[in-house]
Amino acid sequence: MSKIDHALFSAHEHALEKEYEICPLCGSELVIRHSKTGPFIGCASYPSCEFSKPLVEHEVESLKVLADTACPECSRPLEVKNGRYGMFIGCTGFPECHYIVHEEAEAQLALPTCPKCQKAHLVKRSNKSGKSFYSCDAYPTCKYIVNFLPVDESCPSCGWAIMLEKNMASGKVHLCPQKACGFKQKIS
């Protein structure tokens, strides 16, 4: 244990080191509370006072300015930043300009129209654990959702407006999203 270099571990200021911090709304003591999303700092006189703040503040830090690129919204240079969810490229004019480069939006394929409502298109989304799915753009009016890439091709068996592309051990397969149909076709 003596060979551990403690300088390698950088820790944010812990909430317990700030003893007897007071609530800015009511003047009561702030304490650590726990919820299903994790710990946070909240007022001791809850529920009469609902003040809360995160346990660790996540600040965005600038890593490198990209001088040869310009923001399409305000023409200022873009920069590489490190934030709460990792590294990203954004405008140097923040908070006046909120432009962020989204690689997924640039590389996104044209997805078919929603087969349920036939008004909006299917869009790629991801859940909080990072898994991708495809749902109707008209949510919450239409709640159609599929877990695999939708293909703009109707099912030869039942006539449903889309097919799904799934990677299997035997190769790529197009299958019908309708459970009652169950049609499956191997792609060459």
Short mmCIF file of N, CA and C in Angstrom, two decimals:
data_model
loop_
_atom_site.label_atom_id
_atom_site.label_comp_id
_atom_site.label_asym_id
_atom_site.label_seq_id
_atom_site.Cartn_x
_atom_site.Cartn_y
_atom_site.Cartn_z
N MET A 1 0.82 -1.20 0.00
CA MET A 1 0.00 0.00 0.00
C MET A 1 0.86 1.26 0.00
N SER A 2 2.12 1.15 0.42
CA SER A 2 2.97 2.33 0.51
C SER A 2 3.42 2.82 -0.86
N LYS A 3 3.24 2.01 -1.92
CA LYS A 3 3.68 2.40 -3.25
C LYS A 3 2.62 3.17 -4.03
N ILE A 4 1.49 3.44 -3.44
CA ILE A 4 0.42 4.18 -4.11
C ILE A 4 0.78 5.66 -4.11
N ASP A 5 0.74 6.25 -5.29
CA ASP A 5 1.00 7.68 -5.41
C ASP A 5 -0.33 8.42 -5.30
N HIS A 6 -0.59 9.00 -4.16
CA HIS A 6 -1.87 9.67 -3.93
C HIS A 6 -2.04 10.94 -4.75
N ALA A 7 -0.98 11.44 -5.34
CA ALA A 7 -1.08 12.64 -6.19
C ALA A 7 -1.83 12.33 -7.48
N LEU A 8 -1.90 11.06 -7.86
CA LEU A 8 -2.62 10.68 -9.07
C LEU A 8 -4.13 10.78 -8.93
N PHE A 9 -4.60 10.75 -7.70
CA PHE A 9 -6.04 10.79 -7.46
C PHE A 9 -6.44 12.22 -7.14
N SER A 10 -7.22 12.83 -8.05
CA SER A 10 -7.70 14.18 -7.79
C SER A 10 -9.17 14.09 -7.42
N ALA A 11 -9.50 14.61 -6.29
CA ALA A 11 -10.89 14.56 -5.82
C ALA A 11 -11.43 15.97 -5.72
N HIS A 12 -12.70 16.12 -6.06
CA HIS A 12 -13.35 17.41 -5.87
C HIS A 12 -13.55 17.65 -4.38
N GLU A 13 -13.77 18.87 -4.03
CA GLU A 13 -14.03 19.20 -2.63
C GLU A 13 -15.28 18.45 -2.19
N HIS A 14 -15.20 17.72 -1.15
CA HIS A 14 -16.29 16.88 -0.70
C HIS A 14 -17.29 17.72 0.08
N ALA A 15 -18.54 17.39 -0.01
CA ALA A 15 -19.60 18.16 0.64
C ALA A 15 -19.49 18.13 2.15
N LEU A 16 -18.96 17.04 2.72
CA LEU A 16 -18.86 16.95 4.17
C LEU A 16 -17.80 17.90 4.74
N GLU A 17 -16.85 18.36 3.89
CA GLU A 17 -15.84 19.29 4.36
C GLU A 17 -16.42 20.68 4.60
N LYS A 18 -17.57 20.97 4.02
CA LYS A 18 -18.23 22.25 4.22
C LYS A 18 -19.24 22.09 5.35
N GLU A 19 -18.79 22.04 6.56
CA GLU A 19 -19.68 21.84 7.69
C GLU A 19 -20.54 23.08 7.93
N TYR A 20 -21.74 22.82 8.34
CA TYR A 20 -22.68 23.85 8.76
C TYR A 20 -22.93 24.92 7.69
N GLU A 21 -23.00 24.50 6.44
CA GLU A 21 -23.38 25.42 5.39
C GLU A 21 -24.88 25.70 5.55
N ILE A 22 -25.32 26.93 5.27
CA ILE A 22 -26.72 27.28 5.50
C ILE A 22 -27.47 27.42 4.18
N CYS A 23 -28.75 27.18 4.25
CA CYS A 23 -29.64 27.27 3.10
C CYS A 23 -29.84 28.74 2.74
N PRO A 24 -29.67 29.12 1.47
CA PRO A 24 -29.86 30.52 1.09
C PRO A 24 -31.33 30.96 1.10
N LEU A 25 -32.27 30.01 1.12
CA LEU A 25 -33.69 30.36 1.10
C LEU A 25 -34.28 30.54 2.50
N CYS A 26 -33.95 29.59 3.41
CA CYS A 26 -34.60 29.64 4.72
C CYS A 26 -33.63 29.77 5.89
N GLY A 27 -32.33 29.60 5.68
CA GLY A 27 -31.36 29.73 6.76
C GLY A 27 -31.12 28.47 7.56
N SER A 28 -31.75 27.35 7.21
CA SER A 28 -31.52 26.08 7.90
C SER A 28 -30.20 25.47 7.44
N GLU A 29 -29.77 24.40 8.12
CA GLU A 29 -28.54 23.72 7.75
C GLU A 29 -28.76 22.88 6.50
N LEU A 30 -27.73 22.78 5.65
CA LEU A 30 -27.78 21.92 4.47
C LEU A 30 -27.19 20.57 4.83
N VAL A 31 -27.82 19.51 4.36
CA VAL A 31 -27.38 18.15 4.65
C VAL A 31 -27.32 17.35 3.35
N ILE A 32 -26.63 16.21 3.40
CA ILE A 32 -26.57 15.33 2.24
C ILE A 32 -27.82 14.46 2.22
N ARG A 33 -28.51 14.48 1.08
CA ARG A 33 -29.71 13.67 0.89
C ARG A 33 -29.42 12.64 -0.20
N HIS A 34 -30.23 11.61 -0.26
CA HIS A 34 -30.03 10.56 -1.26
C HIS A 34 -31.33 10.35 -2.04
N SER A 35 -31.17 10.19 -3.35
CA SER A 35 -32.33 9.91 -4.20
C SER A 35 -31.97 8.75 -5.11
N LYS A 36 -32.89 8.36 -5.97
CA LYS A 36 -32.61 7.24 -6.87
C LYS A 36 -31.54 7.58 -7.90
N THR A 37 -31.30 8.87 -8.14
CA THR A 37 -30.25 9.28 -9.08
C THR A 37 -28.93 9.55 -8.38
N GLY A 38 -28.86 9.43 -7.07
CA GLY A 38 -27.61 9.61 -6.35
C GLY A 38 -27.71 10.67 -5.27
N PRO A 39 -26.58 10.92 -4.57
CA PRO A 39 -26.59 11.89 -3.48
C PRO A 39 -26.62 13.34 -3.98
N PHE A 40 -27.16 14.23 -3.16
CA PHE A 40 -27.21 15.66 -3.46
C PHE A 40 -27.26 16.41 -2.14
N ILE A 41 -27.10 17.72 -2.18
CA ILE A 41 -27.18 18.55 -0.98
C ILE A 41 -28.57 19.18 -0.95
N GLY A 42 -29.26 19.05 0.18
CA GLY A 42 -30.60 19.60 0.32
C GLY A 42 -30.80 20.23 1.68
N CYS A 43 -31.85 20.98 1.80
CA CYS A 43 -32.17 21.69 3.03
C CYS A 43 -32.69 20.70 4.09
N ALA A 44 -32.27 20.91 5.34
CA ALA A 44 -32.68 20.04 6.44
C ALA A 44 -34.15 20.22 6.79
N SER A 45 -34.73 21.36 6.43
CA SER A 45 -36.14 21.61 6.76
C SER A 45 -37.08 21.22 5.62
N TYR A 46 -36.66 20.26 4.77
CA TYR A 46 -37.55 19.72 3.74
C TYR A 46 -38.72 19.03 4.42
N PRO A 47 -39.94 19.14 4.03
CA PRO A 47 -40.52 19.62 2.78
C PRO A 47 -40.94 21.09 2.80
N SER A 48 -40.79 21.78 3.92
CA SER A 48 -41.19 23.19 3.91
C SER A 48 -40.26 24.03 3.04
N CYS A 49 -39.00 23.64 2.90
CA CYS A 49 -38.05 24.32 2.02
C CYS A 49 -37.50 23.29 1.05
N GLU A 50 -37.59 23.54 -0.25
CA GLU A 50 -37.20 22.56 -1.26
C GLU A 50 -35.87 22.90 -1.93
N PHE A 51 -34.98 23.64 -1.27
CA PHE A 51 -33.69 24.00 -1.86
C PHE A 51 -32.82 22.75 -2.01
N SER A 52 -32.17 22.62 -3.16
CA SER A 52 -31.22 21.53 -3.39
C SER A 52 -30.19 21.98 -4.40
N LYS A 53 -29.03 21.34 -4.37
CA LYS A 53 -27.98 21.59 -5.35
C LYS A 53 -27.17 20.31 -5.50
N PRO A 54 -26.45 20.17 -6.62
CA PRO A 54 -25.67 18.94 -6.82
C PRO A 54 -24.52 18.83 -5.83
N LEU A 55 -24.13 17.62 -5.56
CA LEU A 55 -23.03 17.35 -4.64
C LEU A 55 -21.71 17.85 -5.21
N VAL A 56 -21.50 17.64 -6.52
CA VAL A 56 -20.29 18.08 -7.20
C VAL A 56 -20.69 18.99 -8.35
N GLU A 57 -20.12 20.17 -8.40
CA GLU A 57 -20.39 21.10 -9.50
C GLU A 57 -19.56 20.67 -10.71
N HIS A 58 -20.19 20.59 -11.86
CA HIS A 58 -19.50 20.22 -13.09
C HIS A 58 -19.32 21.46 -13.93
N GLU A 59 -18.11 21.95 -14.01
CA GLU A 59 -17.82 23.13 -14.80
C GLU A 59 -17.25 22.70 -16.14
N VAL A 60 -17.52 23.51 -17.17
CA VAL A 60 -16.99 23.25 -18.49
C VAL A 60 -15.66 23.97 -18.61
N GLU A 61 -14.62 23.22 -18.99
CA GLU A 61 -13.32 23.84 -19.15
C GLU A 61 -12.89 23.79 -20.60
N SER A 62 -12.25 24.85 -21.06
CA SER A 62 -11.77 24.94 -22.43
C SER A 62 -10.41 24.25 -22.53
N LEU A 63 -10.26 23.35 -23.51
CA LEU A 63 -9.01 22.63 -23.69
C LEU A 63 -8.15 23.21 -24.80
N LYS A 64 -8.78 23.51 -25.97
CA LYS A 64 -8.02 24.04 -27.10
C LYS A 64 -8.95 24.78 -28.04
N VAL A 65 -8.54 25.97 -28.47
CA VAL A 65 -9.32 26.74 -29.44
C VAL A 65 -8.91 26.28 -30.84
N LEU A 66 -9.90 25.97 -31.67
CA LEU A 66 -9.66 25.55 -33.05
C LEU A 66 -9.77 26.78 -33.94
N ALA A 67 -8.64 27.41 -34.20
CA ALA A 67 -8.62 28.70 -34.89
C ALA A 67 -9.09 28.61 -36.34
N ASP A 68 -8.90 27.49 -36.99
CA ASP A 68 -9.26 27.36 -38.40
C ASP A 68 -10.73 27.01 -38.65
N THR A 69 -11.53 26.88 -37.59
CA THR A 69 -12.96 26.58 -37.76
C THR A 69 -13.80 27.73 -37.25
N ALA A 70 -14.96 27.91 -37.86
CA ALA A 70 -15.86 28.99 -37.46
C ALA A 70 -17.23 28.43 -37.12
N CYS A 71 -17.87 29.02 -36.13
CA CYS A 71 -19.21 28.62 -35.72
C CYS A 71 -20.19 29.00 -36.84
N PRO A 72 -21.05 28.08 -37.29
CA PRO A 72 -22.01 28.41 -38.36
C PRO A 72 -23.09 29.39 -37.92
N GLU A 73 -23.26 29.59 -36.61
CA GLU A 73 -24.30 30.50 -36.12
C GLU A 73 -23.80 31.91 -35.89
N CYS A 74 -22.56 32.06 -35.36
CA CYS A 74 -22.08 33.41 -35.01
C CYS A 74 -20.69 33.73 -35.56
N SER A 75 -20.06 32.83 -36.30
CA SER A 75 -18.75 33.01 -36.95
C SER A 75 -17.57 33.15 -36.00
N ARG A 76 -17.73 32.89 -34.73
CA ARG A 76 -16.60 32.88 -33.80
C ARG A 76 -15.90 31.53 -33.92
N PRO A 77 -14.64 31.44 -33.47
CA PRO A 77 -13.96 30.14 -33.56
C PRO A 77 -14.56 29.10 -32.62
N LEU A 78 -14.42 27.83 -33.00
CA LEU A 78 -14.88 26.72 -32.17
C LEU A 78 -13.74 26.27 -31.27
N GLU A 79 -14.08 25.57 -30.17
CA GLU A 79 -13.06 25.08 -29.25
C GLU A 79 -13.44 23.71 -28.72
N VAL A 80 -12.41 22.95 -28.34
CA VAL A 80 -12.61 21.65 -27.70
C VAL A 80 -12.81 21.92 -26.22
N LYS A 81 -13.90 21.39 -25.66
CA LYS A 81 -14.23 21.62 -24.26
C LYS A 81 -14.41 20.30 -23.54
N ASN A 82 -14.24 20.31 -22.23
CA ASN A 82 -14.48 19.13 -21.41
C ASN A 82 -15.58 19.49 -20.42
N GLY A 83 -16.69 18.75 -20.45
CA GLY A 83 -17.83 19.07 -19.60
C GLY A 83 -18.31 17.88 -18.82
N ARG A 84 -19.51 17.97 -18.34
CA ARG A 84 -20.11 16.95 -17.49
C ARG A 84 -20.17 15.58 -18.16
N TYR A 85 -20.47 15.56 -19.46
CA TYR A 85 -20.63 14.30 -20.17
C TYR A 85 -19.43 13.96 -21.05
N GLY A 86 -18.27 14.59 -20.82
CA GLY A 86 -17.07 14.29 -21.58
C GLY A 86 -16.68 15.43 -22.50
N MET A 87 -15.84 15.11 -23.46
CA MET A 87 -15.32 16.13 -24.38
C MET A 87 -16.30 16.40 -25.51
N PHE A 88 -16.33 17.65 -25.96
CA PHE A 88 -17.18 18.05 -27.08
C PHE A 88 -16.59 19.29 -27.73
N ILE A 89 -17.10 19.64 -28.90
CA ILE A 89 -16.68 20.85 -29.61
C ILE A 89 -17.83 21.83 -29.58
N GLY A 90 -17.56 23.04 -29.11
CA GLY A 90 -18.59 24.07 -29.00
C GLY A 90 -18.06 25.43 -29.35
N CYS A 91 -18.92 26.41 -29.39
CA CYS A 91 -18.59 27.78 -29.76
C CYS A 91 -17.89 28.49 -28.60
N THR A 92 -16.92 29.36 -28.94
CA THR A 92 -16.23 30.15 -27.92
C THR A 92 -17.12 31.28 -27.41
N GLY A 93 -18.21 31.56 -28.09
CA GLY A 93 -19.10 32.63 -27.70
C GLY A 93 -20.18 32.22 -26.71
N PHE A 94 -19.99 31.09 -26.02
CA PHE A 94 -20.96 30.67 -25.01
C PHE A 94 -20.90 31.66 -23.86
N PRO A 95 -21.96 32.13 -23.25
CA PRO A 95 -23.35 31.71 -23.29
C PRO A 95 -24.23 32.44 -24.32
N GLU A 96 -23.66 33.38 -25.09
CA GLU A 96 -24.48 34.05 -26.10
C GLU A 96 -24.86 33.08 -27.23
N CYS A 97 -23.91 32.21 -27.60
CA CYS A 97 -24.14 31.24 -28.66
C CYS A 97 -24.05 29.84 -28.08
N HIS A 98 -25.05 29.00 -28.32
CA HIS A 98 -25.11 27.66 -27.74
C HIS A 98 -24.80 26.56 -28.76
N TYR A 99 -24.05 26.88 -29.81
CA TYR A 99 -23.77 25.89 -30.86
C TYR A 99 -22.83 24.80 -30.34
N ILE A 100 -23.18 23.53 -30.59
CA ILE A 100 -22.35 22.37 -30.27
C ILE A 100 -22.35 21.46 -31.49
N VAL A 101 -21.19 20.96 -31.87
CA VAL A 101 -21.07 20.05 -33.01
C VAL A 101 -21.61 18.68 -32.60
N HIS A 102 -22.58 18.17 -33.35
CA HIS A 102 -23.13 16.85 -33.10
C HIS A 102 -22.76 15.96 -34.27
N GLU A 103 -21.83 15.04 -34.06
CA GLU A 103 -21.39 14.15 -35.13
C GLU A 103 -22.51 13.23 -35.58
N GLU A 104 -23.36 12.81 -34.66
CA GLU A 104 -24.46 11.89 -35.01
C GLU A 104 -25.44 12.54 -35.96
N ALA A 105 -25.72 13.84 -35.76
CA ALA A 105 -26.68 14.54 -36.61
C ALA A 105 -26.15 14.67 -38.03
N GLU A 106 -24.82 14.86 -38.19
CA GLU A 106 -24.25 15.01 -39.52
C GLU A 106 -24.24 13.68 -40.28
N ALA A 107 -24.01 12.59 -39.57
CA ALA A 107 -23.88 11.28 -40.21
C ALA A 107 -25.19 10.49 -40.22
N GLN A 108 -26.27 11.11 -39.78
CA GLN A 108 -27.52 10.38 -39.65
C GLN A 108 -28.13 10.07 -41.01
N LEU A 109 -28.59 8.85 -41.18
CA LEU A 109 -29.22 8.41 -42.41
C LEU A 109 -30.66 8.92 -42.47
N ALA A 110 -31.20 8.98 -43.68
CA ALA A 110 -32.59 9.35 -43.83
C ALA A 110 -33.44 8.15 -43.39
N LEU A 111 -34.17 8.32 -42.31
CA LEU A 111 -34.97 7.23 -41.77
C LEU A 111 -36.39 7.31 -42.32
N PRO A 112 -37.09 6.19 -42.38
CA PRO A 112 -38.43 6.17 -42.98
C PRO A 112 -39.49 6.87 -42.12
N THR A 113 -40.64 7.07 -42.75
CA THR A 113 -41.79 7.66 -42.06
C THR A 113 -42.33 6.66 -41.05
N CYS A 114 -42.88 7.17 -39.96
CA CYS A 114 -43.44 6.31 -38.92
C CYS A 114 -44.60 5.49 -39.49
N PRO A 115 -44.56 4.16 -39.38
CA PRO A 115 -45.62 3.33 -39.95
C PRO A 115 -46.93 3.39 -39.16
N LYS A 116 -46.88 3.86 -37.92
CA LYS A 116 -48.08 3.89 -37.10
C LYS A 116 -48.91 5.14 -37.39
N CYS A 117 -48.29 6.34 -37.26
CA CYS A 117 -49.06 7.58 -37.47
C CYS A 117 -48.95 8.09 -38.90
N GLN A 118 -47.92 7.71 -39.64
CA GLN A 118 -47.65 8.11 -41.02
C GLN A 118 -47.60 9.61 -41.23
N LYS A 119 -47.24 10.35 -40.18
CA LYS A 119 -47.11 11.81 -40.28
C LYS A 119 -45.68 12.27 -40.05
N ALA A 120 -45.00 11.68 -39.07
CA ALA A 120 -43.64 12.08 -38.72
C ALA A 120 -42.65 10.99 -39.12
N HIS A 121 -41.38 11.31 -39.00
CA HIS A 121 -40.32 10.36 -39.33
C HIS A 121 -39.80 9.68 -38.07
N LEU A 122 -39.16 8.53 -38.25
CA LEU A 122 -38.49 7.86 -37.15
C LEU A 122 -37.13 8.52 -36.95
N VAL A 123 -36.72 8.70 -35.71
CA VAL A 123 -35.44 9.31 -35.38
C VAL A 123 -34.67 8.40 -34.43
N LYS A 124 -33.33 8.50 -34.51
CA LYS A 124 -32.48 7.71 -33.63
C LYS A 124 -32.34 8.44 -32.30
N ARG A 125 -32.55 7.73 -31.22
CA ARG A 125 -32.42 8.27 -29.87
C ARG A 125 -31.62 7.28 -29.04
N SER A 126 -31.23 7.70 -27.85
CA SER A 126 -30.54 6.78 -26.95
C SER A 126 -31.07 6.96 -25.54
N ASN A 127 -31.10 5.86 -24.80
CA ASN A 127 -31.59 5.93 -23.43
C ASN A 127 -30.45 6.36 -22.51
N LYS A 128 -30.71 6.46 -21.21
CA LYS A 128 -29.70 7.00 -20.31
C LYS A 128 -28.50 6.08 -20.11
N SER A 129 -28.62 4.82 -20.49
CA SER A 129 -27.46 3.94 -20.42
C SER A 129 -26.69 3.91 -21.74
N GLY A 130 -27.13 4.65 -22.74
CA GLY A 130 -26.40 4.77 -24.00
C GLY A 130 -26.87 3.85 -25.11
N LYS A 131 -27.86 3.00 -24.87
CA LYS A 131 -28.34 2.07 -25.89
C LYS A 131 -29.25 2.82 -26.87
N SER A 132 -29.05 2.57 -28.16
CA SER A 132 -29.81 3.26 -29.21
C SER A 132 -31.15 2.59 -29.48
N PHE A 133 -32.13 3.40 -29.86
CA PHE A 133 -33.42 2.91 -30.31
C PHE A 133 -33.98 3.92 -31.31
N TYR A 134 -35.06 3.58 -31.98
CA TYR A 134 -35.66 4.45 -32.99
C TYR A 134 -37.12 4.68 -32.62
N SER A 135 -37.51 5.95 -32.57
CA SER A 135 -38.89 6.26 -32.19
C SER A 135 -39.46 7.34 -33.09
N CYS A 136 -40.77 7.51 -33.00
CA CYS A 136 -41.47 8.50 -33.81
C CYS A 136 -41.12 9.91 -33.34
N ASP A 137 -40.94 10.81 -34.30
CA ASP A 137 -40.58 12.20 -34.01
C ASP A 137 -41.76 12.96 -33.39
N ALA A 138 -42.97 12.42 -33.49
CA ALA A 138 -44.16 13.10 -32.98
C ALA A 138 -44.51 12.69 -31.56
N TYR A 139 -43.52 12.15 -30.82
CA TYR A 139 -43.75 11.79 -29.42
C TYR A 139 -44.16 13.02 -28.64
N PRO A 140 -45.12 13.03 -27.75
CA PRO A 140 -45.87 11.96 -27.14
C PRO A 140 -47.19 11.61 -27.85
N THR A 141 -47.49 12.27 -28.96
CA THR A 141 -48.72 11.94 -29.70
C THR A 141 -48.66 10.51 -30.23
N CYS A 142 -47.52 10.15 -30.82
CA CYS A 142 -47.31 8.80 -31.32
C CYS A 142 -46.16 8.18 -30.54
N LYS A 143 -46.37 7.00 -29.98
CA LYS A 143 -45.36 6.35 -29.13
C LYS A 143 -44.77 5.10 -29.79
N TYR A 144 -44.66 5.11 -31.11
CA TYR A 144 -44.09 3.96 -31.83
C TYR A 144 -42.59 3.91 -31.59
N ILE A 145 -42.06 2.72 -31.31
CA ILE A 145 -40.64 2.54 -31.01
C ILE A 145 -40.18 1.17 -31.47
N VAL A 146 -38.95 1.13 -32.03
CA VAL A 146 -38.30 -0.12 -32.41
C VAL A 146 -36.85 -0.09 -31.94
N ASN A 147 -36.27 -1.27 -31.71
CA ASN A 147 -34.91 -1.35 -31.17
C ASN A 147 -33.83 -1.52 -32.22
N PHE A 148 -34.19 -1.83 -33.46
CA PHE A 148 -33.20 -2.04 -34.51
C PHE A 148 -33.42 -1.03 -35.64
N LEU A 149 -32.42 -0.89 -36.52
CA LEU A 149 -32.45 0.09 -37.60
C LEU A 149 -33.63 -0.15 -38.53
N PRO A 150 -34.55 0.84 -38.67
CA PRO A 150 -35.68 0.68 -39.59
C PRO A 150 -35.25 0.91 -41.04
N VAL A 151 -35.75 0.08 -41.93
CA VAL A 151 -35.44 0.17 -43.35
C VAL A 151 -36.73 0.50 -44.09
N ASP A 152 -36.65 1.44 -45.04
CA ASP A 152 -37.83 1.86 -45.79
C ASP A 152 -38.16 0.82 -46.86
N GLU A 153 -38.72 -0.29 -46.41
CA GLU A 153 -39.06 -1.42 -47.27
C GLU A 153 -40.24 -2.12 -46.60
N SER A 154 -41.30 -2.37 -47.35
CA SER A 154 -42.47 -3.00 -46.74
C SER A 154 -42.28 -4.51 -46.64
N CYS A 155 -42.94 -5.09 -45.66
CA CYS A 155 -42.85 -6.53 -45.42
C CYS A 155 -43.59 -7.28 -46.53
N PRO A 156 -42.93 -8.25 -47.19
CA PRO A 156 -43.60 -9.00 -48.25
C PRO A 156 -44.70 -9.92 -47.73
N SER A 157 -44.66 -10.29 -46.46
CA SER A 157 -45.64 -11.20 -45.90
C SER A 157 -46.91 -10.48 -45.45
N CYS A 158 -46.77 -9.46 -44.60
CA CYS A 158 -47.96 -8.79 -44.05
C CYS A 158 -48.19 -7.38 -44.60
N GLY A 159 -47.20 -6.80 -45.29
CA GLY A 159 -47.38 -5.48 -45.88
C GLY A 159 -47.09 -4.31 -44.94
N TRP A 160 -46.51 -4.56 -43.75
CA TRP A 160 -46.17 -3.47 -42.82
C TRP A 160 -45.18 -2.54 -43.49
N ALA A 161 -45.27 -1.25 -43.24
CA ALA A 161 -44.54 -0.22 -43.99
C ALA A 161 -43.02 -0.26 -43.85
N ILE A 162 -42.49 -0.82 -42.77
CA ILE A 162 -41.03 -0.86 -42.61
C ILE A 162 -40.56 -2.27 -42.25
N MET A 163 -39.27 -2.49 -42.43
CA MET A 163 -38.60 -3.70 -41.98
C MET A 163 -37.48 -3.27 -41.06
N LEU A 164 -36.96 -4.18 -40.25
CA LEU A 164 -35.86 -3.87 -39.35
C LEU A 164 -34.61 -4.61 -39.80
N GLU A 165 -33.45 -3.94 -39.71
CA GLU A 165 -32.19 -4.57 -40.06
C GLU A 165 -31.48 -4.97 -38.77
N LYS A 166 -31.17 -6.27 -38.65
CA LYS A 166 -30.56 -6.79 -37.43
C LYS A 166 -29.31 -7.57 -37.80
N ASN A 167 -28.23 -7.33 -37.06
CA ASN A 167 -26.99 -8.09 -37.25
C ASN A 167 -27.05 -9.33 -36.39
N MET A 168 -26.95 -10.49 -37.05
CA MET A 168 -26.98 -11.77 -36.34
C MET A 168 -25.67 -12.50 -36.62
N ALA A 169 -25.46 -13.61 -35.96
CA ALA A 169 -24.24 -14.39 -36.15
C ALA A 169 -24.10 -14.88 -37.59
N SER A 170 -25.22 -15.16 -38.23
CA SER A 170 -25.20 -15.64 -39.61
C SER A 170 -25.10 -14.51 -40.64
N GLY A 171 -25.16 -13.25 -40.20
CA GLY A 171 -25.09 -12.11 -41.10
C GLY A 171 -26.26 -11.16 -40.86
N LYS A 172 -26.41 -10.18 -41.77
CA LYS A 172 -27.50 -9.20 -41.64
C LYS A 172 -28.81 -9.81 -42.10
N VAL A 173 -29.86 -9.44 -41.34
CA VAL A 173 -31.19 -9.98 -41.61
C VAL A 173 -32.20 -8.84 -41.58
N HIS A 174 -33.16 -8.85 -42.51
CA HIS A 174 -34.31 -7.95 -42.45
C HIS A 174 -35.45 -8.74 -41.83
N LEU A 175 -36.08 -8.14 -40.82
CA LEU A 175 -37.21 -8.82 -40.20
C LEU A 175 -38.37 -7.85 -39.98
N CYS A 176 -39.55 -8.41 -39.94
CA CYS A 176 -40.76 -7.62 -39.75
C CYS A 176 -40.92 -7.28 -38.27
N PRO A 177 -41.23 -6.00 -37.93
CA PRO A 177 -41.39 -5.64 -36.53
C PRO A 177 -42.70 -6.12 -35.91
N GLN A 178 -43.64 -6.59 -36.72
CA GLN A 178 -44.91 -7.08 -36.21
C GLN A 178 -44.71 -8.48 -35.62
N LYS A 179 -45.05 -8.66 -34.36
CA LYS A 179 -44.87 -9.95 -33.70
C LYS A 179 -45.72 -11.05 -34.31
N ALA A 180 -46.90 -10.71 -34.77
CA ALA A 180 -47.79 -11.71 -35.36
C ALA A 180 -47.26 -12.23 -36.70
N CYS A 181 -46.50 -11.41 -37.42
CA CYS A 181 -45.99 -11.78 -38.73
C CYS A 181 -44.74 -12.68 -38.60
N GLY A 182 -43.69 -12.16 -38.01
CA GLY A 182 -42.47 -12.94 -37.81
C GLY A 182 -41.66 -13.20 -39.07
N PHE A 183 -41.88 -12.46 -40.15
CA PHE A 183 -41.13 -12.67 -41.39
C PHE A 183 -39.67 -12.29 -41.20
N LYS A 184 -38.75 -13.13 -41.77
CA LYS A 184 -37.31 -12.90 -41.65
C LYS A 184 -36.67 -13.23 -42.98
N GLN A 185 -35.76 -12.33 -43.45
CA GLN A 185 -35.12 -12.53 -44.75
C GLN A 185 -33.63 -12.18 -44.63
N LYS A 186 -32.74 -13.08 -45.05
CA LYS A 186 -31.32 -12.84 -45.00
C LYS A 186 -30.90 -11.92 -46.14
N ILE A 187 -30.00 -10.98 -45.81
CA ILE A 187 -29.50 -10.02 -46.81
C ILE A 187 -28.15 -10.51 -47.30
N SER A 188 -27.94 -10.43 -48.59
CA SER A 188 -26.65 -10.88 -49.12
C SER A 188 -25.59 -9.81 -49.06
#
